[in-house]
PDB file of C-alpha atoms in Angstrom:
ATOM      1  CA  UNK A   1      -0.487   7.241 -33.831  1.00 49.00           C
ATOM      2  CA  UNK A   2       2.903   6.157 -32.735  1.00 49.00           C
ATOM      3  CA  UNK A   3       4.574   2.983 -33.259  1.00 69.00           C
ATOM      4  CA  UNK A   4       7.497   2.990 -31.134  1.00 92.00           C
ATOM      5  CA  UNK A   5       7.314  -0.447 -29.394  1.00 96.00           C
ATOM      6  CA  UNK A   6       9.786  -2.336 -26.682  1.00 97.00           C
ATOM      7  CA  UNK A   7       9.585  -5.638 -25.167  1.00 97.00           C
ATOM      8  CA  UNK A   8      11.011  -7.654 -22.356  1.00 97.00           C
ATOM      9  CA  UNK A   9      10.684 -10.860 -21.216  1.00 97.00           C
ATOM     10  CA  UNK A  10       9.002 -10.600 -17.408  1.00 96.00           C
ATOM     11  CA  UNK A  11       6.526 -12.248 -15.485  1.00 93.00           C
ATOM     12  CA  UNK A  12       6.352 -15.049 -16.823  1.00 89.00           C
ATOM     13  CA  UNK A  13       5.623 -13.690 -20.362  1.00 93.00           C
ATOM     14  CA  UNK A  14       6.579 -11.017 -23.068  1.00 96.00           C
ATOM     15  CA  UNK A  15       5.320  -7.888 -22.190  1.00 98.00           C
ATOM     16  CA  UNK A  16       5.465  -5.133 -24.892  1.00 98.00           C
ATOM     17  CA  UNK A  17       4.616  -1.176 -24.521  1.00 98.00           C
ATOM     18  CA  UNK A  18       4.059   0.825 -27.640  1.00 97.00           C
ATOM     19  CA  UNK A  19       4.357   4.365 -27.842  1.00 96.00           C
ATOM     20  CA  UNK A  20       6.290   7.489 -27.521  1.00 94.00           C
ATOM     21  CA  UNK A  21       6.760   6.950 -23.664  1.00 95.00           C
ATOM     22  CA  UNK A  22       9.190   6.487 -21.231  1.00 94.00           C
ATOM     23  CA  UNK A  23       9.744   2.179 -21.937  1.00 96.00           C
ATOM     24  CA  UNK A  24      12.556   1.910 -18.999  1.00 97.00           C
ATOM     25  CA  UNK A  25      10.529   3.556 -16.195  1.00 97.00           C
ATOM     26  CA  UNK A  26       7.763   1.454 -16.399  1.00 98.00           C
ATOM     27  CA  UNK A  27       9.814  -1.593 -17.315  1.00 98.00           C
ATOM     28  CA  UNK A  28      11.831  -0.915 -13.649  1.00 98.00           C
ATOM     29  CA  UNK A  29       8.533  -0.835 -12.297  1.00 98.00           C
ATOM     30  CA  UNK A  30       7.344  -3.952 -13.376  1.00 98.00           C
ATOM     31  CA  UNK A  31      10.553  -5.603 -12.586  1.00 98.00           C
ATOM     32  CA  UNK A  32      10.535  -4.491  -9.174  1.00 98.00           C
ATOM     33  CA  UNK A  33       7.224  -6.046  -8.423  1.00 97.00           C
ATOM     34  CA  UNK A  34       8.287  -9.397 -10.083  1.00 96.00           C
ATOM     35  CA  UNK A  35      11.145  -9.576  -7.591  1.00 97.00           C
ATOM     36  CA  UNK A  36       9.231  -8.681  -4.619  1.00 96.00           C
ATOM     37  CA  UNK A  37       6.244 -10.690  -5.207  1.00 97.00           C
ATOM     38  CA  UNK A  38       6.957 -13.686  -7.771  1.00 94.00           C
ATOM     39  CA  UNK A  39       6.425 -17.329  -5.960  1.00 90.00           C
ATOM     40  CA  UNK A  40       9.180 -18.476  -8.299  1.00 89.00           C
ATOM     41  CA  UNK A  41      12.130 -15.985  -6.724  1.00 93.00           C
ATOM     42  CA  UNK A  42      13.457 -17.256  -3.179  1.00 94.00           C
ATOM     43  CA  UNK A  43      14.335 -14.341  -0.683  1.00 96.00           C
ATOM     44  CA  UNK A  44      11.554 -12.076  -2.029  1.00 97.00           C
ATOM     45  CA  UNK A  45       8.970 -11.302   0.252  1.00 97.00           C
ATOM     46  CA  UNK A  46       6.404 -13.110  -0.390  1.00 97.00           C
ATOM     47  CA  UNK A  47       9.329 -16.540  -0.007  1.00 96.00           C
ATOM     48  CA  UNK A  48       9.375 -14.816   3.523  1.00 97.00           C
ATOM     49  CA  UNK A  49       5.534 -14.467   3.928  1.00 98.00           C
ATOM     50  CA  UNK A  50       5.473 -18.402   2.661  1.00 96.00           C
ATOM     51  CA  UNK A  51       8.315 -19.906   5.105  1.00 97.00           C
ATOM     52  CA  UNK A  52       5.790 -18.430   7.950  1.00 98.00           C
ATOM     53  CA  UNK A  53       3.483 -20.530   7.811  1.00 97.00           C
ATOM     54  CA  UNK A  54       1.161 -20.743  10.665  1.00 97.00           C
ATOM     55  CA  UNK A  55       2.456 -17.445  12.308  1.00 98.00           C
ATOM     56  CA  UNK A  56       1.623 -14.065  12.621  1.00 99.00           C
ATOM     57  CA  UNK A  57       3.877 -12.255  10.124  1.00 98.00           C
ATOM     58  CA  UNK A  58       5.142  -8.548   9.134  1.00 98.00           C
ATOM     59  CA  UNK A  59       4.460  -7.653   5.879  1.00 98.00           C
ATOM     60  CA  UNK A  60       5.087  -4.484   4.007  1.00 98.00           C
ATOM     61  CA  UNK A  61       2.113  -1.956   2.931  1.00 98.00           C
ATOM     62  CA  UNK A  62       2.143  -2.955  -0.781  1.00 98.00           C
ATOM     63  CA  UNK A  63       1.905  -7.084   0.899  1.00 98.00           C
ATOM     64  CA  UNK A  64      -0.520  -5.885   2.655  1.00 99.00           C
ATOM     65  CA  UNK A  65      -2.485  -4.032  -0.028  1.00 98.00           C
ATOM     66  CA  UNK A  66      -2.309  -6.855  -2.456  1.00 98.00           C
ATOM     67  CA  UNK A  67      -3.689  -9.659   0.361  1.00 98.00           C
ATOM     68  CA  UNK A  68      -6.327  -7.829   1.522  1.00 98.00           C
ATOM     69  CA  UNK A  69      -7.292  -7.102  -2.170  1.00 98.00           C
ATOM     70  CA  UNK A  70      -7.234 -10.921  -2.863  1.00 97.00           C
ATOM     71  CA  UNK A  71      -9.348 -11.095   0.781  1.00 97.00           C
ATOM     72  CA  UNK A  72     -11.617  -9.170  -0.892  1.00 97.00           C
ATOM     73  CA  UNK A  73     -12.188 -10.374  -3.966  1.00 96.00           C
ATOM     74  CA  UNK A  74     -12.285 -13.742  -2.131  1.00 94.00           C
ATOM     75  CA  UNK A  75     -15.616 -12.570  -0.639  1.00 94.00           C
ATOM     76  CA  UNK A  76     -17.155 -11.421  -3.121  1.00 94.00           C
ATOM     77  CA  UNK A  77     -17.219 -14.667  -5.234  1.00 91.00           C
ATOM     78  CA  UNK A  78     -17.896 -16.790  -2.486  1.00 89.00           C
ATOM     79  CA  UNK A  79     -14.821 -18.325  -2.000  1.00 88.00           C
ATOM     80  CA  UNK A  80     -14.143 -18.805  -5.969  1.00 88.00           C
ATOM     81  CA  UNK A  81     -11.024 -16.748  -5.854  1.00 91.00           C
ATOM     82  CA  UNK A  82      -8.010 -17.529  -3.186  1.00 92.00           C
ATOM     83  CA  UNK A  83      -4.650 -16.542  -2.893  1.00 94.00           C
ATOM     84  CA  UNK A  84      -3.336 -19.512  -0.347  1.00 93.00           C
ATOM     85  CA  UNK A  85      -3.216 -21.746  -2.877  1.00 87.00           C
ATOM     86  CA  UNK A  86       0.271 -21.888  -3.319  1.00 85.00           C
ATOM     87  CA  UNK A  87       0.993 -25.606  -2.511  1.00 76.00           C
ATOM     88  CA  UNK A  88      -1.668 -26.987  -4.522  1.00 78.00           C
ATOM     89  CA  UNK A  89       0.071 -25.619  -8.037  1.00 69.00           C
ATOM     90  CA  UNK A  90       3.081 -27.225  -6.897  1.00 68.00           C
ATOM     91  CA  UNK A  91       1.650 -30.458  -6.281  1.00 59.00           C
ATOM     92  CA  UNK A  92       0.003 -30.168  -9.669  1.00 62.00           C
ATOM     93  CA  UNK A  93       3.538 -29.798 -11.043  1.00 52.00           C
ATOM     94  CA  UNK A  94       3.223 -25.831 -11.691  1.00 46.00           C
ATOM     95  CA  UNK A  95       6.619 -25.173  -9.656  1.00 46.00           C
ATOM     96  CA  UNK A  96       9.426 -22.588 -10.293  1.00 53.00           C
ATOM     97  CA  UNK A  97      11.262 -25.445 -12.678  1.00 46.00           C
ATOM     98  CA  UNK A  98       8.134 -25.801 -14.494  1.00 44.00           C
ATOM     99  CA  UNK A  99       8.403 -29.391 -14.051  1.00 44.00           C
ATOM    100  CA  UNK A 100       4.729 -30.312 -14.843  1.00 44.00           C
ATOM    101  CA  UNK A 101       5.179 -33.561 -12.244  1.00 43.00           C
ATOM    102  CA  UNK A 102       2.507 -34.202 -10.542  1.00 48.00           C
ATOM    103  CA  UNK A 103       3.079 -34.547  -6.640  1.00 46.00           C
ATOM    104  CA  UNK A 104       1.012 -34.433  -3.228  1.00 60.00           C
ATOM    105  CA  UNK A 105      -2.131 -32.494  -3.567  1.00 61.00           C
ATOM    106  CA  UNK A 106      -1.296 -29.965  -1.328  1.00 68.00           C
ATOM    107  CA  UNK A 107      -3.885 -27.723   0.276  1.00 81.00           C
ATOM    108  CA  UNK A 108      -5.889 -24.342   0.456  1.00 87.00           C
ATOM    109  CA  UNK A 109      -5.819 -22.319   3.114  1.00 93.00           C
ATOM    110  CA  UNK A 110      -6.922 -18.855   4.617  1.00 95.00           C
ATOM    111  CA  UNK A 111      -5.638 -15.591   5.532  1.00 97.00           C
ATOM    112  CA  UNK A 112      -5.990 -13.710   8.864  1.00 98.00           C
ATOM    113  CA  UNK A 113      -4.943 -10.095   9.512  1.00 98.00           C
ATOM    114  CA  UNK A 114      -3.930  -8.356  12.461  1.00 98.00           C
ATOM    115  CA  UNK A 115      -2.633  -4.549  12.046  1.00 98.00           C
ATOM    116  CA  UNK A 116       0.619  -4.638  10.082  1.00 98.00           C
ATOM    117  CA  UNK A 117       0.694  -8.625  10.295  1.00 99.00           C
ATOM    118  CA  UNK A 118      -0.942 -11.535   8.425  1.00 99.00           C
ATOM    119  CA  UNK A 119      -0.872 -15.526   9.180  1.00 98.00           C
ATOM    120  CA  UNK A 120      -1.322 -17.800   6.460  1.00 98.00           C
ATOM    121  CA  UNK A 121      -2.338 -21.892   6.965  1.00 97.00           C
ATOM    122  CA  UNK A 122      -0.962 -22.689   3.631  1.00 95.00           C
ATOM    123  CA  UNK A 123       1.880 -20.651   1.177  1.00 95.00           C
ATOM    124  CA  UNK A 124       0.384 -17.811  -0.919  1.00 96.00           C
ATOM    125  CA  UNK A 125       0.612 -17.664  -4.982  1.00 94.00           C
ATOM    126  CA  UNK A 126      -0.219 -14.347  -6.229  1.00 95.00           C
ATOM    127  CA  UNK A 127      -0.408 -15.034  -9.530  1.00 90.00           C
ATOM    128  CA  UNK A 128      -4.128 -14.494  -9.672  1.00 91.00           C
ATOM    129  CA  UNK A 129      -3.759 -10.628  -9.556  1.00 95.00           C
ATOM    130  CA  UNK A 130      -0.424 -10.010  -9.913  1.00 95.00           C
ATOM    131  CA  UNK A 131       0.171  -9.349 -13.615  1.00 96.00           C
ATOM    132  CA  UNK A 132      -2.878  -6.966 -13.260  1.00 97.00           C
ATOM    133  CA  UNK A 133      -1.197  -5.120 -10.281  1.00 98.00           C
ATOM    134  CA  UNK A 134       2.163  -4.657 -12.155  1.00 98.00           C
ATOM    135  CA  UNK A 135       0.073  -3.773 -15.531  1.00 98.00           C
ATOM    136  CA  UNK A 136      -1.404  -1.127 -13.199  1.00 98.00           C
ATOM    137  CA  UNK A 137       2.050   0.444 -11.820  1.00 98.00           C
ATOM    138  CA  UNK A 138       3.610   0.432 -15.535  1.00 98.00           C
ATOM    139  CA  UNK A 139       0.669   2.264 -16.792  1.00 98.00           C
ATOM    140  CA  UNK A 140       1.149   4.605 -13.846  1.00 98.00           C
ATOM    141  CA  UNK A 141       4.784   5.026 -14.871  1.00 98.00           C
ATOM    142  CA  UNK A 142       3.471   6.684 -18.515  1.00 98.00           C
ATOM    143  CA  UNK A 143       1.811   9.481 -20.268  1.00 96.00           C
ATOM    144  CA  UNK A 144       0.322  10.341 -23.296  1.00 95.00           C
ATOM    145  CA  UNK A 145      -1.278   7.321 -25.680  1.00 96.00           C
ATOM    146  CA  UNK A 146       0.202   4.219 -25.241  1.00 97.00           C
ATOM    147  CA  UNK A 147      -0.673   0.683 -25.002  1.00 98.00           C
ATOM    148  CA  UNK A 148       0.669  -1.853 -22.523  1.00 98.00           C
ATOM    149  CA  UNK A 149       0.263  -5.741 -23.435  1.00 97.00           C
ATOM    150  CA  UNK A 150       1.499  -7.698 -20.405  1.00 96.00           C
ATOM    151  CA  UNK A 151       1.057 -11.728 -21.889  1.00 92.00           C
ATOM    152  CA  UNK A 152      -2.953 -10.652 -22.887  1.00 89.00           C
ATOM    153  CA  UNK A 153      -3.553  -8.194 -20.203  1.00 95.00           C
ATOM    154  CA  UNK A 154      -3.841  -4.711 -21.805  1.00 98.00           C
ATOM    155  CA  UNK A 155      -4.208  -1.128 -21.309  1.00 98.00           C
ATOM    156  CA  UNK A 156      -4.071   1.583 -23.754  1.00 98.00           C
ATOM    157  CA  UNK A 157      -4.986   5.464 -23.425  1.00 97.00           C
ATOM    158  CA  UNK A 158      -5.610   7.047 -26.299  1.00 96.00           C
ATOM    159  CA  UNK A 159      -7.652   6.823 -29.926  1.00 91.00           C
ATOM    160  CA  UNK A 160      -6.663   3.651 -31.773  1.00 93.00           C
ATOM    161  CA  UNK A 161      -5.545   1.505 -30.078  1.00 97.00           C
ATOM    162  CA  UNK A 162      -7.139  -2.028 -30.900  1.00 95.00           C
ATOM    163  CA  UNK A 163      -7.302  -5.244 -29.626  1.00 95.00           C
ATOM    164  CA  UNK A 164      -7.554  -8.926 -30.343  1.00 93.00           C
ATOM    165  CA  UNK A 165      -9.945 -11.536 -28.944  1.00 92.00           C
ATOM    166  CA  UNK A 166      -8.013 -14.755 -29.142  1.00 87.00           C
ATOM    167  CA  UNK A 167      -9.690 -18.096 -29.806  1.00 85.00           C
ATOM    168  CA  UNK A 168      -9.350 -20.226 -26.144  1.00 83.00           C
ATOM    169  CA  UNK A 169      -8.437 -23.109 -28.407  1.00 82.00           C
ATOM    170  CA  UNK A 170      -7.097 -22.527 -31.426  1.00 84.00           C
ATOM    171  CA  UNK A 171      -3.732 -19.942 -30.944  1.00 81.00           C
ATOM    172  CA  UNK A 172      -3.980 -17.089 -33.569  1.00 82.00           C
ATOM    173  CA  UNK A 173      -7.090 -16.863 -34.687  1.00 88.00           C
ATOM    174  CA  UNK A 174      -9.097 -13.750 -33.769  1.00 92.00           C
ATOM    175  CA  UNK A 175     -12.770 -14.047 -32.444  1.00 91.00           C
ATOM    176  CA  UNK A 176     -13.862 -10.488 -32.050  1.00 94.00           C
ATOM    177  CA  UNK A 177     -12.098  -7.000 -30.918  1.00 95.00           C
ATOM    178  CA  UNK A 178     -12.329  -3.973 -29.364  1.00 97.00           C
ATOM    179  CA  UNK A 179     -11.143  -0.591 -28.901  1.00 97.00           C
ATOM    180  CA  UNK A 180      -9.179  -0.022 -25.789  1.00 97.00           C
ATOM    181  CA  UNK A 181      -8.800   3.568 -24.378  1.00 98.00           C
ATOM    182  CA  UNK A 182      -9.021   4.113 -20.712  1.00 97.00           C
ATOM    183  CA  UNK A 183      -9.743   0.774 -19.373  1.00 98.00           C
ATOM    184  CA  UNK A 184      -8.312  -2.683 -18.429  1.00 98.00           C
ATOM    185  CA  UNK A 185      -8.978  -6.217 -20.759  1.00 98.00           C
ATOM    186  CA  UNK A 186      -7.588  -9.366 -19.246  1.00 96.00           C
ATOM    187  CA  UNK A 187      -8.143 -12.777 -20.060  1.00 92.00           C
ATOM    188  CA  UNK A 188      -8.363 -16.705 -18.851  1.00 87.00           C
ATOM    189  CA  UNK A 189      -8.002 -20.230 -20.637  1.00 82.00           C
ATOM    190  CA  UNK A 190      -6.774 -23.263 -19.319  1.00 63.00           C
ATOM    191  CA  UNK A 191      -5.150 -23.681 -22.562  1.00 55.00           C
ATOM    192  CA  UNK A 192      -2.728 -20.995 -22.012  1.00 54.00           C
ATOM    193  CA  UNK A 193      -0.837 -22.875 -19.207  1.00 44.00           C
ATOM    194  CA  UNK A 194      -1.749 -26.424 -19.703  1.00 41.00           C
ATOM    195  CA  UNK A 195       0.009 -30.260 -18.996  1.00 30.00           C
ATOM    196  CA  UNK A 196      -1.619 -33.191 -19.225  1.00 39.00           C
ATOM    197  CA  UNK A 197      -4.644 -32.853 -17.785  1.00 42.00           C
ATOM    198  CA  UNK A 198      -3.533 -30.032 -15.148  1.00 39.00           C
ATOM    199  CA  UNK A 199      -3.702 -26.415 -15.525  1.00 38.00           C
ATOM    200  CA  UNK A 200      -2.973 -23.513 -13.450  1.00 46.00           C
ATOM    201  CA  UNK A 201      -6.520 -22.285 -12.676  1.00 60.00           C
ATOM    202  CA  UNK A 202      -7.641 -23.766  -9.348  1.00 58.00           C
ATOM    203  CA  UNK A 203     -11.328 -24.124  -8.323  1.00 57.00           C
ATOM    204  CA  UNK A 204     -10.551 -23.301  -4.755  1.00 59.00           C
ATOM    205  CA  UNK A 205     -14.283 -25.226  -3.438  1.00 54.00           C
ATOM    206  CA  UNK A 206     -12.256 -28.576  -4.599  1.00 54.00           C
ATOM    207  CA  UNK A 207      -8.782 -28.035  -5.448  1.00 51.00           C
ATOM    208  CA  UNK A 208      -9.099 -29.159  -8.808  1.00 53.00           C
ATOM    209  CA  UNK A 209      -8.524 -27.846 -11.994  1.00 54.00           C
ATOM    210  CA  UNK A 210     -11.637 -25.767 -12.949  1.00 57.00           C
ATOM    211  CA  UNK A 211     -13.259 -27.696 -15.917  1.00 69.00           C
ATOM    212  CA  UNK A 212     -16.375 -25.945 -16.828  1.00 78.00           C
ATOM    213  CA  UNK A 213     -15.620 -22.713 -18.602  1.00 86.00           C
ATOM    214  CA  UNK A 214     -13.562 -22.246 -22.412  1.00 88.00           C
ATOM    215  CA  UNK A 215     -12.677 -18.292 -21.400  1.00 90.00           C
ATOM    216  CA  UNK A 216     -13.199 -15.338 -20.052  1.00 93.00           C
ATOM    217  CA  UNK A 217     -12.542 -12.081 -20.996  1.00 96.00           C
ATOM    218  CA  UNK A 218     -13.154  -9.285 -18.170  1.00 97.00           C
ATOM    219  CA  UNK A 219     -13.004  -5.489 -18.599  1.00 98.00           C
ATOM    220  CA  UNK A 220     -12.097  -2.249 -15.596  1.00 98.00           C
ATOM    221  CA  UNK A 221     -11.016   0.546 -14.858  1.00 98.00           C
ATOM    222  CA  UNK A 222      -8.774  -1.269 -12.196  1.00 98.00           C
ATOM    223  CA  UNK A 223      -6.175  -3.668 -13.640  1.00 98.00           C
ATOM    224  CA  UNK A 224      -5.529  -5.667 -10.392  1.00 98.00           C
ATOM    225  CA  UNK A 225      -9.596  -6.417  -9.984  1.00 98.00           C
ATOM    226  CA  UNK A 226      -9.718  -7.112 -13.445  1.00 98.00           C
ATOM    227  CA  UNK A 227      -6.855  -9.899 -13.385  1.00 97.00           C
ATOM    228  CA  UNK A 228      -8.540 -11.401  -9.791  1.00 96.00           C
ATOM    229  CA  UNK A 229     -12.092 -11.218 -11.735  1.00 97.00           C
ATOM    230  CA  UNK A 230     -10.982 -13.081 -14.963  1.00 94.00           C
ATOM    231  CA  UNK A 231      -9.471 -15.592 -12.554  1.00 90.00           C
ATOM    232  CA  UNK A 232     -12.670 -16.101  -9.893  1.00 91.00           C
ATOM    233  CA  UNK A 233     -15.129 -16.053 -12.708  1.00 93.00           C
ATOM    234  CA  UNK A 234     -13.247 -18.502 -15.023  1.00 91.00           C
ATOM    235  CA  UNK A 235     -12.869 -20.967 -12.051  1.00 88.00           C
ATOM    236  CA  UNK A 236     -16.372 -20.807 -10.649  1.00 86.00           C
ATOM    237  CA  UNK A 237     -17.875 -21.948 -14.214  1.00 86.00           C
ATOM    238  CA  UNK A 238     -20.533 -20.469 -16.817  1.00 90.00           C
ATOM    239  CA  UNK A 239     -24.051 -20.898 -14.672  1.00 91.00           C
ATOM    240  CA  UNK A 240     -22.560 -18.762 -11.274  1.00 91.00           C
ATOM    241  CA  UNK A 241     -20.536 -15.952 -13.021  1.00 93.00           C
ATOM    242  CA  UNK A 242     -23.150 -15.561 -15.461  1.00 95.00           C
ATOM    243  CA  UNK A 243     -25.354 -15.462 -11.834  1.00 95.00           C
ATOM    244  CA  UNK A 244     -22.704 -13.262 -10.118  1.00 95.00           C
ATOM    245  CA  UNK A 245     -21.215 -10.537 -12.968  1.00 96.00           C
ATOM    246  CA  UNK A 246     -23.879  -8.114 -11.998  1.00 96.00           C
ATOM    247  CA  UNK A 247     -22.713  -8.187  -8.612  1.00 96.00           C
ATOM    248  CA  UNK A 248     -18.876  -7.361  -9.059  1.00 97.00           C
ATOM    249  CA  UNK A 249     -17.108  -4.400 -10.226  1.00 97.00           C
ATOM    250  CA  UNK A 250     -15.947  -5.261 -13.938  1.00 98.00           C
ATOM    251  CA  UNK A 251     -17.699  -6.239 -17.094  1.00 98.00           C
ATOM    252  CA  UNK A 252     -17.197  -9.780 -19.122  1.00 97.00           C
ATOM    253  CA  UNK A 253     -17.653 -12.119 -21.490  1.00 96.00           C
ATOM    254  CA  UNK A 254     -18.012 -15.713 -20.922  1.00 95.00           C
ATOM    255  CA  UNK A 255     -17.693 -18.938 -23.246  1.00 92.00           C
ATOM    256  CA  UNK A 256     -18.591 -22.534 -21.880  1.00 91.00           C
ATOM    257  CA  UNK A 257     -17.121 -25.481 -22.658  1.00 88.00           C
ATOM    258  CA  UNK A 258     -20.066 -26.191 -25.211  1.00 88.00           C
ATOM    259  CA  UNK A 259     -19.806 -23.144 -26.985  1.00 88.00           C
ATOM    260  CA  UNK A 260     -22.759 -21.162 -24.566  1.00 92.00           C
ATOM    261  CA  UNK A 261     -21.556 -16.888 -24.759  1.00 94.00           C
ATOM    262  CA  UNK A 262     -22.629 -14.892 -22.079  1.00 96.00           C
ATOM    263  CA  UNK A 263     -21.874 -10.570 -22.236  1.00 96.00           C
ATOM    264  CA  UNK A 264     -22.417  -8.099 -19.579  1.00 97.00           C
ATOM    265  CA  UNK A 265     -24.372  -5.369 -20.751  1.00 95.00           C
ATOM    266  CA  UNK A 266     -21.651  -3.041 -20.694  1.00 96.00           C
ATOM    267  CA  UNK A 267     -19.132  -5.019 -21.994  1.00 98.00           C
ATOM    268  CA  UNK A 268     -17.088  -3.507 -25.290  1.00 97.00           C
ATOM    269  CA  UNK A 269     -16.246  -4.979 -28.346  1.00 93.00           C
ATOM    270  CA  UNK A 270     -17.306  -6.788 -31.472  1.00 90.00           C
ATOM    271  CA  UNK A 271     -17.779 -10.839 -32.390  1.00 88.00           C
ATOM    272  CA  UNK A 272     -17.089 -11.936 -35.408  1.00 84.00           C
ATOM    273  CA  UNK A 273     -18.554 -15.275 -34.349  1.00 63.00           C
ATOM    274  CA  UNK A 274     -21.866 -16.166 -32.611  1.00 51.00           C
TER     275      UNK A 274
END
């Protein structure tokens, strides 16, 4: 196997390809998509999208795509996954500064199309998919067996490639594995992105920080779904994805917050703990 491996620092994260591929291709890709689509970078499009609040709005194809993806996935968790959510991570403190200072609440909205146009009530985050849609177009950008770690969302292609279950609490230590060739593995724990009591994954019902699940780890053959999924089903708790996985396109494992493991029947991989 090869072991040619190159990193950069990009969404938010390191994110590392190993292989004998083509590392600046797929690193332009993901770059591109950062700038178009990162909350974080003013004069992007979605900045544009997020100033027009309220109004019917022209967005580009690839907008388009990735909103009525999120719509989507939106309705099929009841709600538990949404996009327009923007505001509320700011008031929570998660801002482009990282300040982790607490403001206004803010509020979740909706999205409405019409053709080529979309009007949000309240600003747009895409962080709920978007790591999984930029995974997707750098694996698109190679060949051959490689592997693609993008902060904990992987894909490899190929025999022997191998990866890590991480602990949701304790950074390091391994919990199980699993082979990766040919499909998606993403991941969610508040602890990853965590201040005071605040962290980045919203239950959209409330608009409060989602308390009832440890982690989830979600498996696809589509890295965008797979990155929305591992969101939705961390934030609407153990009892309802547990209810719901046999309903949605991916496979997963969940842990509760007292220790409780639920895994899809098709799910991959090996625990090394019960």
């Amino acid at each position: 196997m090869p072991h040619n491996c190159e990193e950069r620092e990009l969404l938010g994260t390191r994110v590392r390809i190993f292989g004998d591929v083509d590392f600046e291709k797929a690193f332009k890709e993901c770059k591109r998509i950062e700038k178009a689509f990162s909350r974080f970078l003013e004069g992007n499009e979605l900045w544009e999208l997020n100033q027009n609040v309220g109004v019917f709005f022209e967005v580009s194809e690839e907008m388009m795509h990735l909103l009525k993806l999120a719509q989507q996935v939106k309705e099929n968790t009841g709600g538990a996954f949404n996009v327009a959510v923007e505001s509320v991570l700011r008031g929570l403190g998660y801002d482009k500064n990282y300040s982790f200072v607490e403001s206004d609440s803010g509020k979740i909205g909706e999205i409405e199309f019409d053709g080529s146009r979309v009007k949000i009530t309240a600003p747009v985050d895409l962080g709920g998919l978007g790591k999984g849609y930029a995974l997707k177009k750098m694996v698109e950008c190679l060949n051959g067996s490689f592997c693609v770690d993008a902060g904990g969302d992987i894909y490899a292609q190929g025999s022997g490639w191998k990866a890590a279950f991480e602990h949701p609490l304790n950074e390091g230590e391994v919990i199980g594995g699993v082979e990766v060739d040919g499909f998606y593995l993403a991941s969610s724990s508040a602890s990853k992105r965590k201040w005071g009591k605040s962290h980045h994954l919203i239950n959209t019902a409330s608009g409060e920080c989602a308390d009832d699940m440890l982690a989830v780890y979600i498996q696809g053959g589509d890295g965008t779904l797979v990155d929305a999924y591992s969101t939705a089903l961390y934030v609407m708790g153990f009892e309802r994805g547990v209810e719901m996985i046999s309903t949605l396109p991916v496979e997963a494992m969940l842990i509760s917050k007292e220790g409780a493991i639920f895994r899809s029947k098709g799910f991959k991989g090996e625990l090394f703990t019960a």
